[in-house]
Amino acid sequence: MVWYSHECVCVCLIVRFESDMVGVCSVFFFFLMIRRPPRSTLSSSSAASDVYKRQVSTQSTGFSIDHHLKAPIFATAGTTVELWDVNRTKPIQTFEWGDDTIRHCRFNKVETDLLACCMADRGMTIFDTRTRSGHSKIILEMTCNSVCWSPFDPNTFVAGCDDWNCYLFDMRVPGKPKSVFQGHVSAVTSVDFSPTGTHFCAGSMDSSVRVWSLTQQTKSDSEDMFHTKRMAKVLSVKWSIDNNYIFSGSEDAVLRVWKADPSKPIRPLRGAEKNNFQYMRSLKEKYSSFQEVRRIAKQRNTPKHIQRTQQKSRRIQIRDAVKEMARKHSDNLLPLAKRKVVQSLK
């Protein structure tokens, strides 16, 4: 199904699953509310002309759009953050913190009245729609490009930044990141949590998609990495609702589908096959401390340009760590999450 909505660039799209509405965000000061036709009419030739479309003008250029989990409300991000009702043509609420552009916005999936936004001034702001004001603002070392809330913990969210890292924050202690996840060798453009809330994925300008676990002990590298030979810069990632696939959209105008668990077959497993698969998984976990098993589990076919950049980055980190230990006259170096400079404003 193809809808010829407008001739300008579409920068973001969101689908509300409990409704039949699709929101399309544009760069030319308006976005569209499109009502999806019934499934019975999708194959007919007149379905595209029968689609209900409503154009809503905004006061700022649109960069991101997100929907409320329960209420028929959308949020758009541009020069300001505007809250829209699907039945109205004017915003019901407007938020701003400073004069900088807001690049990304996401509603909390548990406390649905909280809205997190990434700003161009290295800030990440949390707005509360109940009080119609800002809750807090976090200022990072470099610009934040994407943010995503945990689907189960209302206080936890992850942010992808231009310094190649992903930061895990607790809203109750915004001034200190809980963890810093490394692995990418270029700016992180998009992040998304798994439906179980135990893993998250991130896409980067280094043409790769990585997956981390919140409970993994080593934060300096990801659990899995997805890439292809002709894959361009990844601009958006999304985890499927059934927790089986990861979708990525790249600069080469290609949408790719990856298995979230690479070793698990796509086809449904029967009784004996399922038991055998679970038994092999249990053996892998049981002997994970063995050096040979650990080496095979961590082996990844990383592209050469990423390997070279990672080696240079490790040398720089070791050199900086030696300088820091020499300055403190101590070998006890703090973890990376505690060494990162993060400011918090109320």
Tab-separated table of C-alpha atoms in Angstrom:
chain	number	residue	atom	x	y	z
A	1	MET	CA	0.000	0.000	0.000
A	2	VAL	CA	1.513	3.342	-1.073
A	3	TRP	CA	0.081	6.705	-0.074
A	4	TYR	CA	1.169	9.765	-2.054
A	5	SER	CA	0.748	12.114	0.865
A	6	HIS	CA	2.965	15.041	-0.131
A	7	GLU	CA	6.027	15.818	-2.176
A	8	CYS	CA	8.343	16.902	0.665
A	9	VAL	CA	10.752	14.851	2.749
A	10	CYS	CA	9.233	12.559	5.417
A	11	VAL	CA	11.591	12.391	8.389
A	12	CYS	CA	9.604	10.191	10.785
A	13	LEU	CA	6.587	7.869	10.836
A	14	ILE	CA	4.665	6.331	13.724
A	15	VAL	CA	1.805	3.814	13.812
A	16	ARG	CA	-0.649	3.567	16.684
A	17	PHE	CA	-1.400	-0.147	17.027
A	18	GLU	CA	-4.602	0.209	19.067
A	19	SER	CA	-6.013	2.582	16.479
A	20	ASP	CA	-6.180	2.861	12.714
A	21	MET	CA	-4.168	6.089	12.531
A	22	VAL	CA	-0.735	6.665	11.017
A	23	GLY	CA	1.267	9.823	11.719
A	24	VAL	CA	3.784	11.161	9.181
A	25	CYS	CA	6.155	13.956	10.228
A	26	SER	CA	7.432	16.336	7.542
A	27	VAL	CA	10.154	18.969	7.329
A	28	PHE	CA	7.865	21.610	5.822
A	29	PHE	CA	5.979	22.726	8.946
A	30	PHE	CA	3.158	20.187	8.852
A	31	PHE	CA	2.395	16.542	9.489
A	32	LEU	CA	-0.313	14.216	8.259
A	33	MET	CA	-2.836	12.073	10.089
A	34	ILE	CA	-3.703	9.113	7.834
A	35	ARG	CA	-6.467	6.635	8.634
A	36	ARG	CA	-5.605	3.145	7.438
A	37	PRO	CA	-8.279	1.430	5.321
A	38	PRO	CA	-9.739	-1.947	6.336
A	39	ARG	CA	-7.800	-5.045	5.325
A	40	SER	CA	-10.557	-6.112	2.975
A	41	THR	CA	-9.942	-3.058	0.797
A	42	LEU	CA	-6.141	-3.150	0.690
A	43	SER	CA	-6.088	-5.077	-2.571
A	44	SER	CA	-8.621	-2.901	-4.366
A	45	SER	CA	-7.450	-0.252	-6.805
A	46	SER	CA	-9.534	2.485	-5.156
A	47	ALA	CA	-8.159	1.922	-1.647
A	48	ALA	CA	-5.515	4.624	-1.922
A	49	SER	CA	-8.089	7.264	-2.908
A	50	ASP	CA	-10.457	6.285	-0.077
A	51	VAL	CA	-7.842	6.815	2.623
A	52	TYR	CA	-8.762	9.581	5.040
A	53	LYS	CA	-5.946	12.153	5.267
A	54	ARG	CA	-5.782	15.302	7.377
A	55	GLN	CA	-2.972	17.832	7.186
A	56	VAL	CA	-2.092	19.703	10.376
A	57	SER	CA	0.157	22.777	10.247
A	58	THR	CA	2.762	23.342	12.951
A	59	GLN	CA	4.857	26.303	14.044
A	60	SER	CA	8.188	24.480	13.716
A	61	THR	CA	10.016	22.056	11.444
A	62	GLY	CA	9.249	18.457	12.360
A	63	PHE	CA	12.089	16.080	13.221
A	64	SER	CA	10.358	13.387	15.284
A	65	ILE	CA	6.901	12.119	16.191
A	66	ASP	CA	5.653	9.685	18.834
A	67	HIS	CA	2.262	8.542	20.100
A	68	HIS	CA	0.846	8.162	23.598
A	69	LEU	CA	0.466	4.533	24.677
A	70	LYS	CA	-3.145	4.877	25.851
A	71	ALA	CA	-4.634	8.247	24.897
A	72	PRO	CA	-5.203	9.476	21.291
A	73	ILE	CA	-2.339	11.965	21.610
A	74	PHE	CA	0.749	12.564	19.465
A	75	ALA	CA	3.902	14.525	20.241
A	76	THR	CA	6.004	16.258	17.587
A	77	ALA	CA	9.529	17.613	18.061
A	78	GLY	CA	11.045	20.564	16.230
A	79	THR	CA	11.809	24.040	17.477
A	80	THR	CA	9.419	23.198	20.329
A	81	VAL	CA	7.657	20.068	21.562
A	82	GLU	CA	3.955	20.126	20.698
A	83	LEU	CA	1.280	17.790	22.019
A	84	TRP	CA	-1.590	17.077	19.623
A	85	ASP	CA	-5.002	15.495	19.879
A	86	VAL	CA	-5.974	13.463	16.812
A	87	ASN	CA	-9.344	15.263	16.711
A	88	ARG	CA	-7.937	18.815	16.795
A	89	THR	CA	-5.945	20.997	14.425
A	90	LYS	CA	-4.064	22.988	17.083
A	91	PRO	CA	-1.645	21.714	19.746
A	92	ILE	CA	-3.107	21.211	23.212
A	93	GLN	CA	0.278	21.736	24.936
A	94	THR	CA	3.638	23.235	24.000
A	95	PHE	CA	6.940	22.629	25.787
A	96	GLU	CA	10.340	24.285	25.417
A	97	TRP	CA	13.549	24.533	27.442
A	98	GLY	CA	15.868	27.075	25.845
A	99	ASP	CA	16.021	28.023	22.189
A	100	ASP	CA	17.689	24.946	20.685
A	101	THR	CA	16.142	22.481	18.259
A	102	ILE	CA	14.651	19.260	19.600
A	103	ARG	CA	15.683	16.284	17.468
A	104	HIS	CA	13.901	13.339	19.055
A	105	CYS	CA	11.037	12.660	21.483
A	106	ARG	CA	9.667	9.522	23.138
A	107	PHE	CA	6.796	8.841	25.554
A	108	ASN	CA	7.383	6.732	28.647
A	109	LYS	CA	5.786	3.304	28.197
A	110	VAL	CA	4.852	2.878	31.881
A	111	GLU	CA	4.424	6.404	33.244
A	112	THR	CA	2.797	7.588	30.047
A	113	ASP	CA	2.678	11.262	31.118
A	114	LEU	CA	6.480	11.614	30.874
A	115	LEU	CA	8.092	12.677	27.608
A	116	ALA	CA	11.865	12.507	26.986
A	117	CYS	CA	13.455	14.725	24.331
A	118	CYS	CA	16.929	15.071	22.805
A	119	MET	CA	18.065	18.636	22.161
A	120	ALA	CA	20.755	20.134	19.955
A	121	ASP	CA	22.532	21.820	22.900
A	122	ARG	CA	23.835	18.465	24.265
A	123	GLY	CA	20.823	18.346	26.554
A	124	MET	CA	18.228	15.667	27.199
A	125	THR	CA	15.006	16.971	28.748
A	126	ILE	CA	12.124	15.196	30.478
A	127	PHE	CA	8.722	16.912	30.352
A	128	ASP	CA	5.656	16.099	32.464
A	129	THR	CA	2.336	16.560	30.660
A	130	ARG	CA	0.402	16.581	33.951
A	131	THR	CA	2.156	19.657	35.330
A	132	ARG	CA	2.702	21.146	31.835
A	133	SER	CA	6.352	21.862	32.678
A	134	GLY	CA	9.835	20.388	32.504
A	135	HIS	CA	10.865	17.791	35.051
A	136	SER	CA	14.659	17.725	34.636
A	137	LYS	CA	17.417	18.234	32.081
A	138	ILE	CA	20.647	16.277	31.612
A	139	ILE	CA	23.616	17.916	29.845
A	140	LEU	CA	26.020	15.412	28.271
A	141	GLU	CA	29.502	15.813	26.819
A	142	MET	CA	28.209	15.548	23.234
A	143	THR	CA	24.875	15.743	21.442
A	144	CYS	CA	22.252	13.090	22.141
A	145	ASN	CA	20.572	11.748	18.983
A	146	SER	CA	18.041	9.208	20.261
A	147	VAL	CA	16.382	8.119	23.504
A	148	CYS	CA	14.188	5.163	24.449
A	149	TRP	CA	12.385	4.224	27.684
A	150	SER	CA	12.433	0.779	29.230
A	151	PRO	CA	9.081	-1.013	28.690
A	152	PHE	CA	8.997	-2.276	32.303
A	153	ASP	CA	11.013	0.140	34.452
A	154	PRO	CA	9.495	3.660	34.336
A	155	ASN	CA	12.717	5.234	35.644
A	156	THR	CA	15.195	3.698	33.189
A	157	PHE	CA	16.023	5.007	29.729
A	158	VAL	CA	18.919	4.691	27.305
A	159	ALA	CA	20.379	7.440	25.120
A	160	GLY	CA	22.622	7.239	22.042
A	161	CYS	CA	25.124	10.070	21.560
A	162	ASP	CA	27.672	11.449	19.142
A	163	ASP	CA	30.579	10.249	21.311
A	164	TRP	CA	29.989	6.646	20.056
A	165	ASN	CA	28.490	5.550	23.402
A	166	CYS	CA	25.079	4.575	24.748
A	167	TYR	CA	24.205	5.803	28.240
A	168	LEU	CA	21.835	4.092	30.655
A	169	PHE	CA	20.192	6.552	33.065
A	170	ASP	CA	17.929	6.346	36.076
A	171	MET	CA	15.493	9.263	36.178
A	172	ARG	CA	15.742	9.395	39.986
A	173	VAL	CA	19.516	10.054	39.747
A	174	PRO	CA	19.849	11.938	36.435
A	175	GLY	CA	23.304	13.347	37.134
A	176	LYS	CA	25.077	9.965	37.084
A	177	PRO	CA	24.718	7.366	34.303
A	178	LYS	CA	24.257	3.809	35.552
A	179	SER	CA	26.262	2.296	32.696
A	180	VAL	CA	28.125	3.337	29.564
A	181	PHE	CA	27.932	0.852	26.677
A	182	GLN	CA	30.741	0.983	24.129
A	183	GLY	CA	31.388	-0.751	20.822
A	184	HIS	CA	30.399	1.620	18.018
A	185	VAL	CA	33.113	3.586	16.240
A	186	SER	CA	30.887	6.431	15.062
A	187	ALA	CA	27.902	8.459	16.224
A	188	VAL	CA	24.903	6.478	17.507
A	189	THR	CA	21.798	7.538	15.579
A	190	SER	CA	18.995	5.379	17.019
A	191	VAL	CA	18.301	3.139	20.028
A	192	ASP	CA	15.392	0.890	20.971
A	193	PHE	CA	14.573	-1.478	23.848
A	194	SER	CA	13.491	-5.075	23.447
A	195	PRO	CA	9.916	-5.905	24.555
A	196	THR	CA	11.340	-7.852	27.510
A	197	GLY	CA	13.371	-4.849	28.714
A	198	THR	CA	16.568	-6.912	29.157
A	199	HIS	CA	18.338	-5.878	25.936
A	200	PHE	CA	18.508	-2.865	23.669
A	201	CYS	CA	19.790	-2.310	20.140
A	202	ALA	CA	21.526	0.681	18.575
A	203	GLY	CA	22.264	1.791	15.034
A	204	SER	CA	25.263	3.911	14.147
A	205	MET	CA	26.943	5.857	11.389
A	206	ASP	CA	29.574	3.099	11.214
A	207	SER	CA	27.053	0.989	9.213
A	208	SER	CA	26.352	-1.563	11.926
A	209	VAL	CA	23.660	-2.550	14.420
A	210	ARG	CA	24.680	-3.711	17.901
A	211	VAL	CA	22.812	-5.394	20.744
A	212	TRP	CA	23.668	-5.078	24.443
A	213	SER	CA	22.293	-6.731	27.563
A	214	LEU	CA	21.625	-4.566	30.612
A	215	THR	CA	23.101	-7.268	32.857
A	216	GLN	CA	26.291	-8.015	30.925
A	217	GLN	CA	29.448	-7.513	32.972
A	218	THR	CA	31.664	-6.160	30.195
A	219	LYS	CA	30.222	-2.918	28.824
A	220	SER	CA	33.120	-2.267	26.437
A	221	ASP	CA	31.705	-4.470	23.675
A	222	SER	CA	28.282	-5.615	22.498
A	223	GLU	CA	26.789	-9.089	22.650
A	224	ASP	CA	25.912	-9.175	18.949
A	225	MET	CA	26.671	-7.101	15.880
A	226	PHE	CA	24.827	-7.079	12.546
A	227	HIS	CA	26.287	-5.752	9.299
A	228	THR	CA	26.535	-6.500	5.588
A	229	LYS	CA	29.124	-5.748	2.948
A	230	ARG	CA	27.215	-2.948	1.194
A	231	MET	CA	25.347	-1.620	4.214
A	232	ALA	CA	25.271	2.179	4.509
A	233	LYS	CA	24.920	4.374	7.588
A	234	VAL	CA	22.119	3.136	9.854
A	235	LEU	CA	19.613	5.892	10.623
A	236	SER	CA	16.885	4.018	12.495
A	237	VAL	CA	16.399	0.735	14.391
A	238	LYS	CA	13.309	-0.911	15.854
A	239	TRP	CA	12.769	-4.094	17.857
A	240	SER	CA	9.740	-6.185	16.852
A	241	ILE	CA	6.913	-6.731	19.342
A	242	ASP	CA	7.338	-10.530	19.301
A	243	ASN	CA	11.015	-10.125	20.322
A	244	ASN	CA	12.231	-12.168	17.346
A	245	TYR	CA	13.439	-9.546	14.873
A	246	ILE	CA	15.253	-6.219	14.650
A	247	PHE	CA	14.460	-3.792	11.829
A	248	SER	CA	17.023	-1.307	10.558
A	249	GLY	CA	16.737	1.502	8.033
A	250	SER	CA	19.942	2.773	6.434
A	251	GLU	CA	21.066	5.631	4.236
A	252	ASP	CA	21.015	3.444	1.107
A	253	ALA	CA	17.178	3.367	1.278
A	254	VAL	CA	17.096	-0.299	2.329
A	255	LEU	CA	15.052	-1.789	5.162
A	256	ARG	CA	16.735	-4.859	6.656
A	257	VAL	CA	15.319	-7.494	9.013
A	258	TRP	CA	17.680	-9.244	11.444
A	259	LYS	CA	17.113	-12.137	13.814
A	260	ALA	CA	17.327	-10.880	17.387
A	261	ASP	CA	18.727	-14.280	18.402
A	262	PRO	CA	21.084	-15.238	15.526
A	263	SER	CA	21.511	-18.877	16.566
A	264	LYS	CA	17.793	-19.590	16.944
A	265	PRO	CA	16.016	-21.016	13.851
A	266	ILE	CA	13.152	-19.027	12.388
A	267	ARG	CA	10.912	-22.059	11.925
A	268	PRO	CA	9.021	-23.383	14.980
A	269	LEU	CA	10.842	-26.161	16.807
A	270	ARG	CA	9.110	-29.423	17.673
A	271	GLY	CA	9.455	-31.329	20.915
A	272	ALA	CA	12.744	-33.176	20.365
A	273	GLU	CA	14.318	-30.266	18.459
A	274	LYS	CA	13.271	-27.776	21.112
A	275	ASN	CA	14.684	-29.908	23.915
A	276	ASN	CA	17.944	-30.369	22.014
A	277	PHE	CA	18.233	-26.624	21.363
A	278	GLN	CA	17.628	-25.787	25.038
A	279	TYR	CA	20.126	-28.463	26.106
A	280	MET	CA	22.832	-26.987	23.872
A	281	ARG	CA	22.083	-23.531	25.292
A	282	SER	CA	22.407	-24.832	28.844
A	283	LEU	CA	25.758	-26.453	28.018
A	284	LYS	CA	26.988	-23.164	26.584
A	285	GLU	CA	26.017	-21.302	29.762
A	286	LYS	CA	27.455	-24.017	31.997
A	287	TYR	CA	30.903	-23.937	30.388
A	288	SER	CA	30.933	-20.221	29.561
A	289	SER	CA	33.886	-19.669	31.915
A	290	PHE	CA	36.126	-21.948	29.832
A	291	GLN	CA	38.624	-19.991	27.777
A	292	GLU	CA	37.952	-21.787	24.475
A	293	VAL	CA	34.166	-21.569	24.848
A	294	ARG	CA	34.415	-17.893	25.754
A	295	ARG	CA	36.605	-17.223	22.714
A	296	ILE	CA	34.154	-18.916	20.327
A	297	ALA	CA	31.156	-17.136	21.890
A	298	LYS	CA	32.789	-13.709	21.508
A	299	GLN	CA	34.087	-14.250	17.966
A	300	ARG	CA	32.550	-11.818	15.459
A	301	ASN	CA	33.359	-11.146	11.813
A	302	THR	CA	33.953	-7.431	12.269
A	303	PRO	CA	34.655	-5.258	9.193
A	304	LYS	CA	38.248	-4.148	8.834
A	305	HIS	CA	37.569	-0.416	9.079
A	306	ILE	CA	35.730	-0.977	12.380
A	307	GLN	CA	38.564	-3.143	13.697
A	308	ARG	CA	41.170	-0.494	12.876
A	309	THR	CA	39.138	2.248	14.510
A	310	GLN	CA	38.538	0.125	17.599
A	311	GLN	CA	42.266	-0.562	17.954
A	312	LYS	CA	43.069	3.156	17.737
A	313	SER	CA	40.329	3.938	20.259
A	314	ARG	CA	41.642	1.334	22.715
A	315	ARG	CA	45.179	2.738	22.467
A	316	ILE	CA	43.861	6.220	23.193
A	317	GLN	CA	41.845	4.954	26.171
A	318	ILE	CA	44.855	3.117	27.602
A	319	ARG	CA	47.023	6.207	27.179
A	320	ASP	CA	44.439	8.412	28.912
A	321	ALA	CA	44.061	5.853	31.720
A	322	VAL	CA	47.827	5.818	32.313
A	323	LYS	CA	47.874	9.616	32.468
A	324	GLU	CA	44.972	9.639	34.936
A	325	MET	CA	46.632	7.045	37.187
A	326	ALA	CA	49.906	8.983	37.089
A	327	ARG	CA	48.087	12.169	38.046
A	328	LYS	CA	46.355	10.486	40.995
A	329	HIS	CA	49.414	8.402	41.973
A	330	SER	CA	47.111	5.389	42.241
A	331	ASP	CA	46.190	2.310	40.218
A	332	ASN	CA	42.543	2.447	41.291
A	333	LEU	CA	40.817	3.942	38.248
A	334	LEU	CA	37.102	4.655	38.453
A	335	PRO	CA	34.729	2.973	35.964
A	336	LEU	CA	33.869	4.858	32.794
A	337	ALA	CA	30.315	5.587	34.002
A	338	LYS	CA	31.687	7.464	37.019
A	339	ARG	CA	34.340	9.310	35.008
A	340	LYS	CA	31.856	10.783	32.533
A	341	VAL	CA	30.967	14.418	33.186
A	342	VAL	CA	27.180	14.812	33.275
A	343	GLN	CA	25.274	17.845	34.572
A	344	SER	CA	21.711	17.766	35.841
A	345	LEU	CA	19.271	20.689	35.989
A	346	LYS	CA	15.871	20.877	37.644
